Amino acid sequence: MKLSDVREILSAEVLTGEELLDKEVHSACGCDLMSDVLAFVKDRALLLTGLMNPQVIRTAEMMDIETVIFVRGKKPDEAIIGMAKMKDIIVMTTDYPLYIAAGMLYKAGLGNV
Amino acid sequence: MDNLKLHYDVNGDDFSVAGENSSKVKKMLKQLGFSPDVIRCVAIAMYEAEINMVIHANGGFIDVDISPERVKVELQDKGPGIPDIEKAMQEGYSTASNRVRELGFGAGMGLPNMKKYTDELNISTEIGKGTLVELIVNVK
Ligand SMILES: Nc1ncnc2c1ncn2[C@@H]1O[C@H](COP(=O)(O)OP(=O)(O)OP(=O)(O)O)[C@@H](O)[C@H]1O
Ligand SMILES: [Mg+2]
C-alpha cells in the first residue's frame, strides 16, 4: 500500500516527509526495542513505535527504514523531526496504541517483516 | 590507491548523539559507490558497536579503513572490559542498566548481530583497561 493509505488508516498526522507519501510500503514492524529492530527487521519496512528518542531515527537510518510512526499520540520534539528530515525519513504520529495500530495495518493487508 | 582512513572520537556522556559516526560512514560508503549489501552490513555492525561504546564503556575512538576489497572498523574504548566474551556473545545476555533499557537497548542482541553482519569480528579486552572491537566486511 501507499504511505498515504497508511496515514488514512491510522488517521495519522505527518510531521515530516509529506512530499514522500506516494511511496509504497510492503512490510511493517511494531517494536519499542531498537535492539530487536536491529536484529530482526528486513530493510525498507515501516516502523511503528512507542519509544521516543533520537536513536529511533538513527536506527531507522541504519536499517533503511523509510517511515517511522509514533503511536499513542506521542509527538517527537523539533530536534528529532529535524534529524529525520535531514535523513529523508518520513515521520508520522497516530493516537492509536501500538497493538491497535499494527492490527489495523495488518488487517488492511500490510505484511510483517 | 591508498586506503581511505577516517577517525572519530565518541563522546561517552551523550547518548543522544551515539551512532552519528556510523551515520557518517554510511553516507561516505554510499558516495563511494559500495553495494547496498556491504553498506548495510557495515552500518548495522558499526552502529551496534558504537552504541555499546557509549552504553557500556564511556566512549572512545573509532578508526575506519576503507579499501575496494573490504571495510574495516576498529572501535577502541577505555571502559571496564568484558569479563567473559563467550557469554557476552550469547543472544539475550546483557548487563545493561534499566536506564539503557528504557532507551530501547539492552536486549543482548548487539554482539550476535555484529557477528551476523560481518565477515570477521575480533574482540580483545582487558578488565579495567578497555575493549578493542574490530569489524571487517569484505566486498564480494
Ligand atoms: N565495549 C564494551 N565494553 C564493556 N562491555 C561490553 C562492551 N560491549 C559489550 N559489552 C558487554 O557485553 C554484553 C552484551 O553486549 P550486546 O551488545 O550483545 O548486548 P547489549 O548491548 O547489552 O544489548 P543490545 O546490544 O541488544 O542493545 C553487554 O551487556 C555488556 O555487558
Ligand atoms: Mg549492544
mmCIF file of C-alpha atoms and ligand atoms in Angstrom:
data_model
loop_
_atom_site.group_PDB
_atom_site.id
_atom_site.type_symbol
_atom_site.label_atom_id
_atom_site.label_comp_id
_atom_site.label_asym_id
_atom_site.label_seq_id
_atom_site.Cartn_x
_atom_site.Cartn_y
_atom_site.Cartn_z
ATOM 1 C CA MET A 1 0.000 0.000 0.000
ATOM 2 C CA LYS A 2 0.981 3.637 -0.275
ATOM 3 C CA LEU A 3 2.103 5.694 2.680
ATOM 4 C CA SER A 4 -0.841 7.971 2.024
ATOM 5 C CA ASP A 5 -3.086 4.929 2.697
ATOM 6 C CA VAL A 6 -1.215 4.283 5.919
ATOM 7 C CA ARG A 7 -1.836 7.849 7.005
ATOM 8 C CA GLU A 8 -5.520 7.475 6.273
ATOM 9 C CA ILE A 9 -5.929 4.127 8.038
ATOM 10 C CA LEU A 10 -4.222 5.393 11.183
ATOM 11 C CA SER A 11 -5.670 8.928 10.993
ATOM 12 C CA ALA A 12 -2.046 9.914 11.375
ATOM 13 C CA GLU A 13 -0.525 13.355 11.348
ATOM 14 C CA VAL A 14 2.531 13.715 9.108
ATOM 15 C CA LEU A 15 5.326 15.604 10.869
ATOM 16 C CA THR A 16 7.883 15.449 8.091
ATOM 17 C CA GLY A 17 8.068 13.897 4.619
ATOM 18 C CA GLU A 18 4.623 14.990 3.411
ATOM 19 C CA GLU A 19 6.015 15.072 -0.150
ATOM 20 C CA LEU A 20 7.052 11.396 0.028
ATOM 21 C CA LEU A 21 3.644 9.838 0.750
ATOM 22 C CA ASP A 22 3.360 8.424 -2.765
ATOM 23 C CA LYS A 23 5.934 5.790 -1.832
ATOM 24 C CA GLU A 24 4.894 2.153 -1.499
ATOM 25 C CA VAL A 25 5.435 0.182 1.693
ATOM 26 C CA HIS A 26 5.413 -3.628 1.780
ATOM 27 C CA SER A 27 6.049 -4.574 5.366
ATOM 28 C CA ALA A 28 5.899 -3.188 8.866
ATOM 29 C CA CYS A 29 7.124 -3.877 12.346
ATOM 30 C CA GLY A 30 5.818 -2.723 15.713
ATOM 31 C CA CYS A 31 8.534 -2.525 18.317
ATOM 32 C CA ASP A 32 9.752 -0.472 21.275
ATOM 33 C CA LEU A 33 13.081 -2.216 21.442
ATOM 34 C CA MET A 34 15.666 -0.869 18.986
ATOM 35 C CA SER A 35 17.896 -3.878 19.756
ATOM 36 C CA ASP A 36 15.248 -6.113 18.201
ATOM 37 C CA VAL A 37 14.686 -3.805 15.253
ATOM 38 C CA LEU A 38 18.416 -4.005 14.502
ATOM 39 C CA ALA A 39 18.422 -7.769 14.837
ATOM 40 C CA PHE A 40 15.229 -8.795 13.074
ATOM 41 C CA VAL A 41 13.825 -6.234 10.671
ATOM 42 C CA LYS A 42 14.320 -6.559 6.941
ATOM 43 C CA ASP A 43 15.007 -3.340 5.121
ATOM 44 C CA ARG A 44 12.514 -0.793 3.874
ATOM 45 C CA ALA A 45 9.902 -1.756 6.425
ATOM 46 C CA LEU A 46 7.763 0.772 8.224
ATOM 47 C CA LEU A 47 8.384 1.103 11.951
ATOM 48 C CA LEU A 48 5.619 1.657 14.494
ATOM 49 C CA THR A 49 6.987 2.505 17.913
ATOM 50 C CA GLY A 50 6.142 3.972 21.286
ATOM 51 C CA LEU A 51 9.795 4.717 22.017
ATOM 52 C CA MET A 52 10.761 8.351 21.733
ATOM 53 C CA ASN A 53 14.393 9.346 21.395
ATOM 54 C CA PRO A 54 16.887 10.242 18.622
ATOM 55 C CA GLN A 55 18.106 6.637 18.435
ATOM 56 C CA VAL A 56 14.774 5.645 16.910
ATOM 57 C CA ILE A 57 15.573 7.796 13.871
ATOM 58 C CA ARG A 58 19.182 6.674 13.770
ATOM 59 C CA THR A 59 18.172 3.019 13.996
ATOM 60 C CA ALA A 60 15.734 3.599 11.149
ATOM 61 C CA GLU A 61 18.513 5.166 9.098
ATOM 62 C CA MET A 62 20.853 2.201 9.656
ATOM 63 C CA MET A 63 18.131 -0.275 8.715
ATOM 64 C CA ASP A 64 16.977 1.682 5.646
ATOM 65 C CA ILE A 65 13.603 2.099 7.290
ATOM 66 C CA GLU A 66 11.948 4.971 5.452
ATOM 67 C CA THR A 67 8.980 5.625 7.702
ATOM 68 C CA VAL A 68 8.621 5.920 11.468
ATOM 69 C CA ILE A 69 5.196 6.218 13.081
ATOM 70 C CA PHE A 70 4.987 7.172 16.736
ATOM 71 C CA VAL A 71 1.939 5.665 18.451
ATOM 72 C CA ARG A 72 -0.353 6.688 21.313
ATOM 73 C CA GLY A 73 -0.252 10.325 20.294
ATOM 74 C CA LYS A 74 3.423 10.752 21.068
ATOM 75 C CA LYS A 75 4.928 13.750 19.339
ATOM 76 C CA PRO A 76 8.682 13.999 18.865
ATOM 77 C CA ASP A 77 10.420 17.302 19.557
ATOM 78 C CA GLU A 78 11.857 19.573 16.870
ATOM 79 C CA ALA A 79 15.319 18.045 17.181
ATOM 80 C CA ILE A 80 14.034 14.583 16.349
ATOM 81 C CA ILE A 81 11.854 15.828 13.497
ATOM 82 C CA GLY A 82 14.760 17.880 12.094
ATOM 83 C CA MET A 83 17.043 14.878 12.231
ATOM 84 C CA ALA A 84 14.510 12.730 10.372
ATOM 85 C CA LYS A 85 14.065 15.413 7.761
ATOM 86 C CA MET A 86 17.806 15.529 7.091
ATOM 87 C CA LYS A 87 17.848 11.772 6.623
ATOM 88 C CA ASP A 88 14.750 11.762 4.366
ATOM 89 C CA ILE A 89 12.805 9.711 6.879
ATOM 90 C CA ILE A 90 9.062 10.203 6.973
ATOM 91 C CA VAL A 91 7.641 10.728 10.456
ATOM 92 C CA MET A 92 4.004 10.439 11.467
ATOM 93 C CA THR A 93 2.143 10.282 14.748
ATOM 94 C CA THR A 94 -1.098 8.441 15.456
ATOM 95 C CA ASP A 95 -3.338 8.432 18.524
ATOM 96 C CA TYR A 96 -3.818 4.653 18.348
ATOM 97 C CA PRO A 97 -1.747 2.456 20.675
ATOM 98 C CA LEU A 98 0.866 0.127 19.176
ATOM 99 C CA TYR A 99 -1.190 -3.062 19.196
ATOM 100 C CA ILE A 100 -4.234 -1.451 17.611
ATOM 101 C CA ALA A 101 -2.261 0.496 15.015
ATOM 102 C CA ALA A 102 -0.362 -2.642 13.988
ATOM 103 C CA GLY A 103 -3.606 -4.620 13.805
ATOM 104 C CA MET A 104 -5.266 -2.023 11.609
ATOM 105 C CA LEU A 105 -2.425 -2.043 9.090
ATOM 106 C CA TYR A 106 -2.217 -5.830 9.129
ATOM 107 C CA LYS A 107 -5.931 -6.147 8.514
ATOM 108 C CA ALA A 108 -5.634 -3.724 5.620
ATOM 109 C CA GLY A 109 -3.104 -6.063 4.006
ATOM 110 C CA LEU A 110 0.295 -4.816 5.095
ATOM 111 C CA GLY A 111 2.505 -7.850 5.777
ATOM 112 C CA ASN A 112 5.007 -8.363 8.529
ATOM 113 C CA VAL A 113 8.805 -8.341 8.322
ATOM 114 C CA MET B 1 45.447 3.765 -4.487
ATOM 115 C CA ASP B 2 45.828 4.331 -0.739
ATOM 116 C CA ASN B 3 43.089 3.204 1.583
ATOM 117 C CA LEU B 4 40.699 5.852 2.819
ATOM 118 C CA LYS B 5 41.089 6.329 6.563
ATOM 119 C CA LEU B 6 38.666 8.049 8.900
ATOM 120 C CA HIS B 7 38.986 8.802 12.588
ATOM 121 C CA TYR B 8 36.198 9.700 15.025
ATOM 122 C CA ASP B 9 36.007 10.481 18.725
ATOM 123 C CA VAL B 10 32.980 9.103 20.522
ATOM 124 C CA ASN B 11 31.578 11.031 23.442
ATOM 125 C CA GLY B 12 30.554 8.617 26.191
ATOM 126 C CA ASP B 13 28.263 11.039 28.016
ATOM 127 C CA ASP B 14 25.828 11.880 25.290
ATOM 128 C CA PHE B 15 23.523 9.056 24.317
ATOM 129 C CA SER B 16 21.528 11.315 22.012
ATOM 130 C CA VAL B 17 24.431 11.622 19.543
ATOM 131 C CA ALA B 18 25.524 7.976 19.800
ATOM 132 C CA GLY B 19 25.590 6.488 16.322
ATOM 133 C CA GLU B 20 26.222 9.744 14.452
ATOM 134 C CA ASN B 21 29.598 8.413 13.307
ATOM 135 C CA SER B 22 28.008 5.273 11.902
ATOM 136 C CA SER B 23 25.637 7.560 10.061
ATOM 137 C CA LYS B 24 28.595 9.487 8.579
ATOM 138 C CA VAL B 25 30.339 6.304 7.489
ATOM 139 C CA LYS B 26 27.161 5.004 5.922
ATOM 140 C CA LYS B 27 26.847 8.181 3.846
ATOM 141 C CA MET B 28 30.512 8.026 2.873
ATOM 142 C CA LEU B 29 30.226 4.412 1.664
ATOM 143 C CA LYS B 30 27.186 5.376 -0.374
ATOM 144 C CA GLN B 31 29.114 8.219 -2.012
ATOM 145 C CA LEU B 32 31.984 5.855 -2.754
ATOM 146 C CA GLY B 33 29.574 3.558 -4.579
ATOM 147 C CA PHE B 34 29.708 0.446 -2.389
ATOM 148 C CA SER B 35 26.852 -2.033 -2.870
ATOM 149 C CA PRO B 36 23.753 -1.617 -0.675
ATOM 150 C CA ASP B 37 24.503 -5.000 0.874
ATOM 151 C CA VAL B 38 28.008 -4.020 2.012
ATOM 152 C CA ILE B 39 26.752 -0.651 3.248
ATOM 153 C CA ARG B 40 24.005 -2.283 5.264
ATOM 154 C CA CYS B 41 26.367 -4.773 6.898
ATOM 155 C CA VAL B 42 28.876 -2.085 7.876
ATOM 156 C CA ALA B 43 26.189 0.329 9.070
ATOM 157 C CA ILE B 44 24.405 -2.135 11.336
ATOM 158 C CA ALA B 45 27.545 -3.697 12.815
ATOM 159 C CA MET B 46 29.254 -0.339 13.390
ATOM 160 C CA TYR B 47 26.131 1.207 14.899
ATOM 161 C CA GLU B 48 25.763 -1.687 17.369
ATOM 162 C CA ALA B 49 29.424 -1.330 18.331
ATOM 163 C CA GLU B 50 29.203 2.456 18.624
ATOM 164 C CA ILE B 51 26.132 2.193 20.862
ATOM 165 C CA ASN B 52 27.951 -0.389 23.010
ATOM 166 C CA MET B 53 30.864 2.025 23.406
ATOM 167 C CA VAL B 54 28.512 4.638 24.789
ATOM 168 C CA ILE B 55 26.245 2.499 26.971
ATOM 169 C CA HIS B 56 28.860 0.116 28.353
ATOM 170 C CA ALA B 57 32.209 1.853 28.089
ATOM 171 C CA ASN B 58 32.067 5.652 28.306
ATOM 172 C CA GLY B 59 33.064 6.330 24.714
ATOM 173 C CA GLY B 60 36.409 6.123 22.959
ATOM 174 C CA PHE B 61 37.543 6.396 19.370
ATOM 175 C CA ILE B 62 36.831 4.768 16.049
ATOM 176 C CA ASP B 63 39.127 4.190 13.074
ATOM 177 C CA VAL B 64 37.680 3.231 9.735
ATOM 178 C CA ASP B 65 39.857 1.866 6.942
ATOM 179 C CA ILE B 66 38.211 1.593 3.552
ATOM 180 C CA SER B 67 39.650 -0.211 0.544
ATOM 181 C CA PRO B 68 37.889 -1.505 -2.581
ATOM 182 C CA GLU B 69 38.160 -5.062 -1.194
ATOM 183 C CA ARG B 70 36.920 -4.549 2.339
ATOM 184 C CA VAL B 71 35.807 -2.126 5.046
ATOM 185 C CA LYS B 72 37.486 -2.399 8.440
ATOM 186 C CA VAL B 73 36.208 -0.620 11.554
ATOM 187 C CA GLU B 74 38.144 -0.531 14.820
ATOM 188 C CA LEU B 75 36.466 0.721 17.971
ATOM 189 C CA GLN B 76 38.675 1.298 20.988
ATOM 190 C CA ASP B 77 37.243 2.234 24.367
ATOM 191 C CA LYS B 78 38.598 2.789 27.857
ATOM 192 C CA GLY B 79 35.688 1.056 29.541
ATOM 193 C CA PRO B 80 35.556 -1.753 32.093
ATOM 194 C CA GLY B 81 36.356 -4.542 29.616
ATOM 195 C CA ILE B 82 34.318 -7.701 29.053
ATOM 196 C CA PRO B 83 34.928 -10.404 31.697
ATOM 197 C CA ASP B 84 33.527 -13.310 29.662
ATOM 198 C CA ILE B 85 33.407 -12.751 25.912
ATOM 199 C CA GLU B 86 31.793 -16.117 25.185
ATOM 200 C CA LYS B 87 28.919 -15.251 27.491
ATOM 201 C CA ALA B 88 28.642 -11.728 26.071
ATOM 202 C CA MET B 89 28.325 -13.201 22.581
ATOM 203 C CA GLN B 90 25.198 -15.153 23.541
ATOM 204 C CA GLU B 91 21.869 -13.796 22.362
ATOM 205 C CA GLY B 92 19.992 -12.274 25.257
ATOM 206 C CA TYR B 93 22.983 -11.750 27.545
ATOM 207 C CA SER B 94 23.121 -8.158 28.721
ATOM 208 C CA THR B 95 24.343 -6.206 31.714
ATOM 209 C CA ALA B 96 22.615 -3.022 30.559
ATOM 210 C CA SER B 97 21.044 -0.838 33.239
ATOM 211 C CA ASN B 98 17.338 -0.076 33.439
ATOM 212 C CA ARG B 99 18.052 3.399 32.124
ATOM 213 C CA VAL B 100 19.584 1.905 28.975
ATOM 214 C CA ARG B 101 16.628 -0.464 28.592
ATOM 215 C CA GLU B 102 14.219 2.450 28.797
ATOM 216 C CA LEU B 103 16.096 3.938 25.854
ATOM 217 C CA GLY B 104 15.290 0.871 23.757
ATOM 218 C CA PHE B 105 18.570 -1.031 24.070
ATOM 219 C CA GLY B 106 19.964 -3.777 26.258
ATOM 220 C CA ALA B 107 18.370 -6.886 24.767
ATOM 221 C CA GLY B 108 21.722 -8.606 24.430
ATOM 222 C CA MET B 109 21.458 -8.743 20.658
ATOM 223 C CA GLY B 110 24.275 -6.378 19.650
ATOM 224 C CA LEU B 111 27.307 -8.672 19.626
ATOM 225 C CA PRO B 112 25.475 -11.598 17.930
ATOM 226 C CA ASN B 113 24.206 -9.095 15.389
ATOM 227 C CA MET B 114 27.722 -7.774 14.733
ATOM 228 C CA LYS B 115 28.853 -11.350 14.150
ATOM 229 C CA LYS B 116 25.991 -11.930 11.737
ATOM 230 C CA TYR B 117 26.687 -8.856 9.621
ATOM 231 C CA THR B 118 30.481 -9.070 9.391
ATOM 232 C CA ASP B 119 32.976 -11.447 7.829
ATOM 233 C CA GLU B 120 35.272 -11.029 10.790
ATOM 234 C CA LEU B 121 34.640 -9.908 14.352
ATOM 235 C CA ASN B 122 37.654 -9.707 16.649
ATOM 236 C CA ILE B 123 37.383 -8.580 20.246
ATOM 237 C CA SER B 124 40.316 -8.021 22.549
ATOM 238 C CA THR B 125 39.545 -6.844 26.028
ATOM 239 C CA GLU B 126 41.337 -6.198 29.272
ATOM 240 C CA ILE B 127 39.475 -5.855 32.550
ATOM 241 C CA GLY B 128 39.682 -2.302 33.867
ATOM 242 C CA LYS B 129 41.503 -1.093 30.752
ATOM 243 C CA GLY B 130 39.117 -1.298 27.825
ATOM 244 C CA THR B 131 37.975 -3.163 24.767
ATOM 245 C CA LEU B 132 39.008 -3.173 21.126
ATOM 246 C CA VAL B 133 36.387 -4.348 18.657
ATOM 247 C CA GLU B 134 37.442 -4.961 15.070
ATOM 248 C CA LEU B 135 34.820 -5.440 12.369
ATOM 249 C CA ILE B 136 35.620 -6.471 8.814
ATOM 250 C CA VAL B 137 33.151 -6.608 5.936
ATOM 251 C CA ASN B 138 34.514 -7.985 2.674
ATOM 252 C CA VAL B 139 33.342 -6.745 -0.699
ATOM 253 C CA LYS B 140 32.231 -9.812 -2.619
HETATM 254 N N1 LIG C 1 32.537 -2.127 24.702
HETATM 255 C C1 LIG C 1 32.122 -2.844 25.756
HETATM 256 N N2 LIG C 1 32.666 -2.646 26.980
HETATM 257 C C2 LIG C 1 32.264 -3.348 28.050
HETATM 258 N N3 LIG C 1 31.305 -4.296 27.998
HETATM 259 C C3 LIG C 1 30.712 -4.534 26.814
HETATM 260 C C4 LIG C 1 31.083 -3.833 25.630
HETATM 261 N N4 LIG C 1 30.344 -4.297 24.607
HETATM 262 C C5 LIG C 1 29.556 -5.249 25.123
HETATM 263 N N5 LIG C 1 29.766 -5.408 26.457
HETATM 264 C C6 LIG C 1 29.129 -6.396 27.355
HETATM 265 O O1 LIG C 1 28.564 -7.442 26.581
HETATM 266 C C7 LIG C 1 27.141 -7.518 26.823
HETATM 267 C C8 LIG C 1 26.445 -7.926 25.538
HETATM 268 O O2 LIG C 1 26.574 -6.899 24.528
HETATM 269 P P1 LIG C 1 25.465 -6.794 23.391
HETATM 270 O O3 LIG C 1 25.805 -5.654 22.522
HETATM 271 O O4 LIG C 1 25.321 -8.128 22.753
HETATM 272 O O5 LIG C 1 24.141 -6.527 24.218
HETATM 273 P P2 LIG C 1 23.651 -5.172 24.914
HETATM 274 O O6 LIG C 1 24.461 -4.030 24.442
HETATM 275 O O7 LIG C 1 23.605 -5.393 26.376
HETATM 276 O O8 LIG C 1 22.157 -5.057 24.346
HETATM 277 P P3 LIG C 1 21.758 -4.638 22.835
HETATM 278 O O9 LIG C 1 23.002 -4.645 22.011
HETATM 279 O O10 LIG C 1 20.767 -5.663 22.403
HETATM 280 O O11 LIG C 1 21.149 -3.290 22.938
HETATM 281 C C9 LIG C 1 26.766 -6.149 27.326
HETATM 282 O O12 LIG C 1 25.579 -6.161 28.091
HETATM 283 C C10 LIG C 1 27.988 -5.786 28.165
HETATM 284 O O13 LIG C 1 27.956 -6.456 29.409
HETATM 285 MG MG MG C 2 24.764 -3.710 22.380
#
